[in-house]
Amino acid sequence: KAGVTQTPRYLIKTRGQQVTLSCSPISGHRSVSWYQQTPGQGLQFLFEYFSETQRNKGNFPGRFSGRQFSNSRSEMNVSTLELGDSALYLCASSSLGETDTQYFGPGTRLTVL
Amino acid sequence: KNEVEQSPQNLTAQEGEFITINCSYSVGISALHWLQQHPGGGIVSLFMLSSGKKKHGRLIATINIQEKHSSLHITASHPRDSAVYICAVGQGAQKLVFGQGTRLTINP
């Protein structure tokens, strides 16, 4: 089976712009979670989707949003980018969610200038 | 206080040594995950535990639900084990909360 893929791998944006990141889960996985990793805060949960429904959302402002499509692919969007949004954004897929092994993608490294 | 605490934060050892990384949590959990992150960012899931003990090759993970504590052990450590090891807990709401990670360096 192909692993979790994320596109793009690297992205440079300027403050105020918006960005959309994409995650394709392992075939058959219906749960996709998104995480932000920064040197200061470590890994933090953004949101989780299962069968196109958001089941939970982390403590991030409304500028961070996501969705999941019927084929389980997921996108996350960040609007009005701030310098502090520079981070590695990781997605993980699993069959069921948190009580199941998580398979992580390689991440998208976002730099906001 | 963080909900998930790992110790030590940094660990340097010689090849062949027995390694232990600890994880304590303060909330009820549905599952505990041990993850490995190599330089460059890729994260690999090592174990998912809800009770007892699991072993995979030279890696062993244990969890004590009553004491809210888990340990990751590496036997016969090797330089390729050098990575950041991260403990994460699920709290029953499809949300993982992560420890700050333990940076392990194994010298030849």
PDB file of N, CA and C in Angstrom, chain A residues 70-107:
ATOM      1  N   SER A  70     -14.986  12.786  -0.035  1.00  0.00           N
ATOM      2  CA  SER A  70     -15.576  11.431   0.015  1.00  0.00           C
ATOM      3  C   SER A  70     -14.528  10.340  -0.207  1.00  0.00           C
ATOM      4  N   ASN A  71     -13.404  10.670  -0.836  1.00  0.00           N
ATOM      5  CA  ASN A  71     -12.348   9.667  -1.025  1.00  0.00           C
ATOM      6  C   ASN A  71     -11.345   9.680   0.126  1.00  0.00           C
ATOM      7  N   SER A  72     -11.694  10.372   1.209  1.00  0.00           N
ATOM      8  CA  SER A  72     -10.896  10.506   2.441  1.00  0.00           C
ATOM      9  C   SER A  72      -9.724  11.466   2.329  1.00  0.00           C
ATOM     10  N   ARG A  73      -9.436  11.954   1.158  1.00  0.00           N
ATOM     11  CA  ARG A  73      -8.392  12.987   1.056  1.00  0.00           C
ATOM     12  C   ARG A  73      -8.828  14.203   1.863  1.00  0.00           C
ATOM     13  N   SER A  74      -7.847  14.874   2.441  1.00  0.00           N
ATOM     14  CA  SER A  74      -8.181  16.003   3.302  1.00  0.00           C
ATOM     15  C   SER A  74      -7.341  17.214   2.916  1.00  0.00           C
ATOM     16  N   GLU A  75      -7.897  18.358   3.136  1.00  0.00           N
ATOM     17  CA  GLU A  75      -7.174  19.616   2.950  1.00  0.00           C
ATOM     18  C   GLU A  75      -7.283  20.448   4.214  1.00  0.00           C
ATOM     19  N   MET A  76      -6.240  21.215   4.476  1.00  0.00           N
ATOM     20  CA  MET A  76      -6.362  22.234   5.509  1.00  0.00           C
ATOM     21  C   MET A  76      -5.994  23.581   4.900  1.00  0.00           C
ATOM     22  N   ASN A  77      -6.650  24.593   5.386  1.00  0.00           N
ATOM     23  CA  ASN A  77      -6.472  25.935   4.871  1.00  0.00           C
ATOM     24  C   ASN A  77      -6.110  26.875   6.021  1.00  0.00           C
ATOM     25  N   VAL A  78      -5.165  27.737   5.766  1.00  0.00           N
ATOM     26  CA  VAL A  78      -4.836  28.786   6.728  1.00  0.00           C
ATOM     27  C   VAL A  78      -4.984  30.110   6.003  1.00  0.00           C
ATOM     28  N   SER A  79      -5.842  30.945   6.529  1.00  0.00           N
ATOM     29  CA  SER A  79      -6.050  32.256   5.901  1.00  0.00           C
ATOM     30  C   SER A  79      -5.282  33.319   6.679  1.00  0.00           C
ATOM     31  N   THR A  80      -5.075  34.440   6.047  1.00  0.00           N
ATOM     32  CA  THR A  80      -4.411  35.591   6.665  1.00  0.00           C
ATOM     33  C   THR A  80      -3.182  35.143   7.456  1.00  0.00           C
ATOM     34  N   LEU A  81      -2.227  34.601   6.750  1.00  0.00           N
ATOM     35  CA  LEU A  81      -1.047  34.016   7.381  1.00  0.00           C
ATOM     36  C   LEU A  81      -0.298  35.009   8.252  1.00  0.00           C
ATOM     37  N   GLU A  82       0.193  34.483   9.382  1.00  0.00           N
ATOM     38  CA  GLU A  82       1.030  35.260  10.302  1.00  0.00           C
ATOM     39  C   GLU A  82       2.409  34.591  10.375  1.00  0.00           C
ATOM     40  N   LEU A  83       3.401  35.374  10.828  1.00  0.00           N
ATOM     41  CA  LEU A  83       4.754  34.819  10.921  1.00  0.00           C
ATOM     42  C   LEU A  83       4.780  33.567  11.790  1.00  0.00           C
ATOM     43  N   GLY A  84       3.960  33.565  12.843  1.00  0.00           N
ATOM     44  CA  GLY A  84       3.918  32.443  13.780  1.00  0.00           C
ATOM     45  C   GLY A  84       3.317  31.181  13.214  1.00  0.00           C
ATOM     46  N   ASP A  85       2.771  31.270  12.005  1.00  0.00           N
ATOM     47  CA  ASP A  85       2.221  30.057  11.375  1.00  0.00           C
ATOM     48  C   ASP A  85       3.309  29.235  10.709  1.00  0.00           C
ATOM     49  N   SER A  86       4.524  29.759  10.660  1.00  0.00           N
ATOM     50  CA  SER A  86       5.641  28.986  10.105  1.00  0.00           C
ATOM     51  C   SER A  86       5.833  27.731  10.943  1.00  0.00           C
ATOM     52  N   ALA A  87       5.763  26.587  10.298  1.00  0.00           N
ATOM     53  CA  ALA A  87       5.787  25.318  11.039  1.00  0.00           C
ATOM     54  C   ALA A  87       5.849  24.169  10.059  1.00  0.00           C
ATOM     55  N   LEU A  88       6.013  22.979  10.629  1.00  0.00           N
ATOM     56  CA  LEU A  88       5.848  21.745   9.871  1.00  0.00           C
ATOM     57  C   LEU A  88       4.422  21.263  10.128  1.00  0.00           C
ATOM     58  N   TYR A  89       3.670  21.080   9.073  1.00  0.00           N
ATOM     59  CA  TYR A  89       2.295  20.604   9.195  1.00  0.00           C
ATOM     60  C   TYR A  89       2.253  19.142   8.768  1.00  0.00           C
ATOM     61  N   LEU A  90       1.809  18.320   9.697  1.00  0.00           N
ATOM     62  CA  LEU A  90       1.791  16.880   9.477  1.00  0.00           C
ATOM     63  C   LEU A  90       0.365  16.366   9.467  1.00  0.00           C
ATOM     64  N   CYS A  91       0.099  15.421   8.609  1.00  0.00           N
ATOM     65  CA  CYS A  91      -1.168  14.719   8.697  1.00  0.00           C
ATOM     66  C   CYS A  91      -0.884  13.250   8.989  1.00  0.00           C
ATOM     67  N   ALA A  92      -1.857  12.601   9.587  1.00  0.00           N
ATOM     68  CA  ALA A  92      -1.749  11.185   9.901  1.00  0.00           C
ATOM     69  C   ALA A  92      -3.076  10.522   9.581  1.00  0.00           C
ATOM     70  N   SER A  93      -2.992   9.326   9.061  1.00  0.00           N
ATOM     71  CA  SER A  93      -4.232   8.600   8.783  1.00  0.00           C
ATOM     72  C   SER A  93      -4.265   7.304   9.586  1.00  0.00           C
ATOM     73  N   SER A  94      -5.477   6.840   9.827  1.00  0.00           N
ATOM     74  CA  SER A  94      -5.675   5.565  10.507  1.00  0.00           C
ATOM     75  C   SER A  94      -7.043   5.033  10.111  1.00  0.00           C
ATOM     76  N   SER A  95      -7.284   3.794  10.485  1.00  0.00           N
ATOM     77  CA  SER A  95      -8.588   3.202  10.167  1.00  0.00           C
ATOM     78  C   SER A  95      -9.697   3.791  11.036  1.00  0.00           C
ATOM     79  N   LEU A  96      -9.374   3.937  12.350  1.00  0.00           N
ATOM     80  CA  LEU A  96     -10.437   4.287  13.297  1.00  0.00           C
ATOM     81  C   LEU A  96     -10.251   5.623  13.989  1.00  0.00           C
ATOM     82  N   GLY A  97      -8.998   6.054  14.188  1.00  0.00           N
ATOM     83  CA  GLY A  97      -8.765   7.267  14.959  1.00  0.00           C
ATOM     84  C   GLY A  97      -7.732   7.011  16.036  1.00  0.00           C
ATOM     85  N   GLU A  98      -7.899   7.621  17.197  1.00  0.00           N
ATOM     86  CA  GLU A  98      -6.839   7.655  18.209  1.00  0.00           C
ATOM     87  C   GLU A  98      -6.531   6.296  18.816  1.00  0.00           C
ATOM     88  N   THR A  99      -7.435   5.320  18.726  1.00  0.00           N
ATOM     89  CA  THR A  99      -7.162   4.006  19.301  1.00  0.00           C
ATOM     90  C   THR A  99      -6.623   3.055  18.250  1.00  0.00           C
ATOM     91  N   ASP A 100      -6.027   3.614  17.242  1.00  0.00           N
ATOM     92  CA  ASP A 100      -5.506   2.840  16.129  1.00  0.00           C
ATOM     93  C   ASP A 100      -4.131   3.392  15.765  1.00  0.00           C
ATOM     94  N   THR A 101      -3.289   2.571  15.192  1.00  0.00           N
ATOM     95  CA  THR A 101      -1.960   3.036  14.789  1.00  0.00           C
ATOM     96  C   THR A 101      -2.090   4.203  13.815  1.00  0.00           C
ATOM     97  N   GLN A 102      -1.312   5.245  14.082  1.00  0.00           N
ATOM     98  CA  GLN A 102      -1.304   6.433  13.232  1.00  0.00           C
ATOM     99  C   GLN A 102      -0.176   6.334  12.203  1.00  0.00           C
ATOM    100  N   TYR A 103      -0.496   6.609  10.955  1.00  0.00           N
ATOM    101  CA  TYR A 103       0.506   6.613   9.890  1.00  0.00           C
ATOM    102  C   TYR A 103       0.673   8.057   9.432  1.00  0.00           C
ATOM    103  N   PHE A 104       1.895   8.561   9.623  1.00  0.00           N
ATOM    104  CA  PHE A 104       2.158   9.966   9.354  1.00  0.00           C
ATOM    105  C   PHE A 104       2.684  10.182   7.943  1.00  0.00           C
ATOM    106  N   GLY A 105       2.296  11.310   7.379  1.00  0.00           N
ATOM    107  CA  GLY A 105       2.876  11.763   6.130  1.00  0.00           C
ATOM    108  C   GLY A 105       4.202  12.463   6.382  1.00  0.00           C
ATOM    109  N   PRO A 106       4.923  12.829   5.323  1.00  0.00           N
ATOM    110  CA  PRO A 106       6.236  13.471   5.475  1.00  0.00           C
ATOM    111  C   PRO A 106       6.152  14.922   5.931  1.00  0.00           C
ATOM    112  N   GLY A 107       4.973  15.507   5.860  1.00  0.00           N
ATOM    113  CA  GLY A 107       4.815  16.877   6.308  1.00  0.00           C
ATOM    114  C   GLY A 107       4.975  17.908   5.209  1.00  0.00           C
TER     115      GLY A 107
END
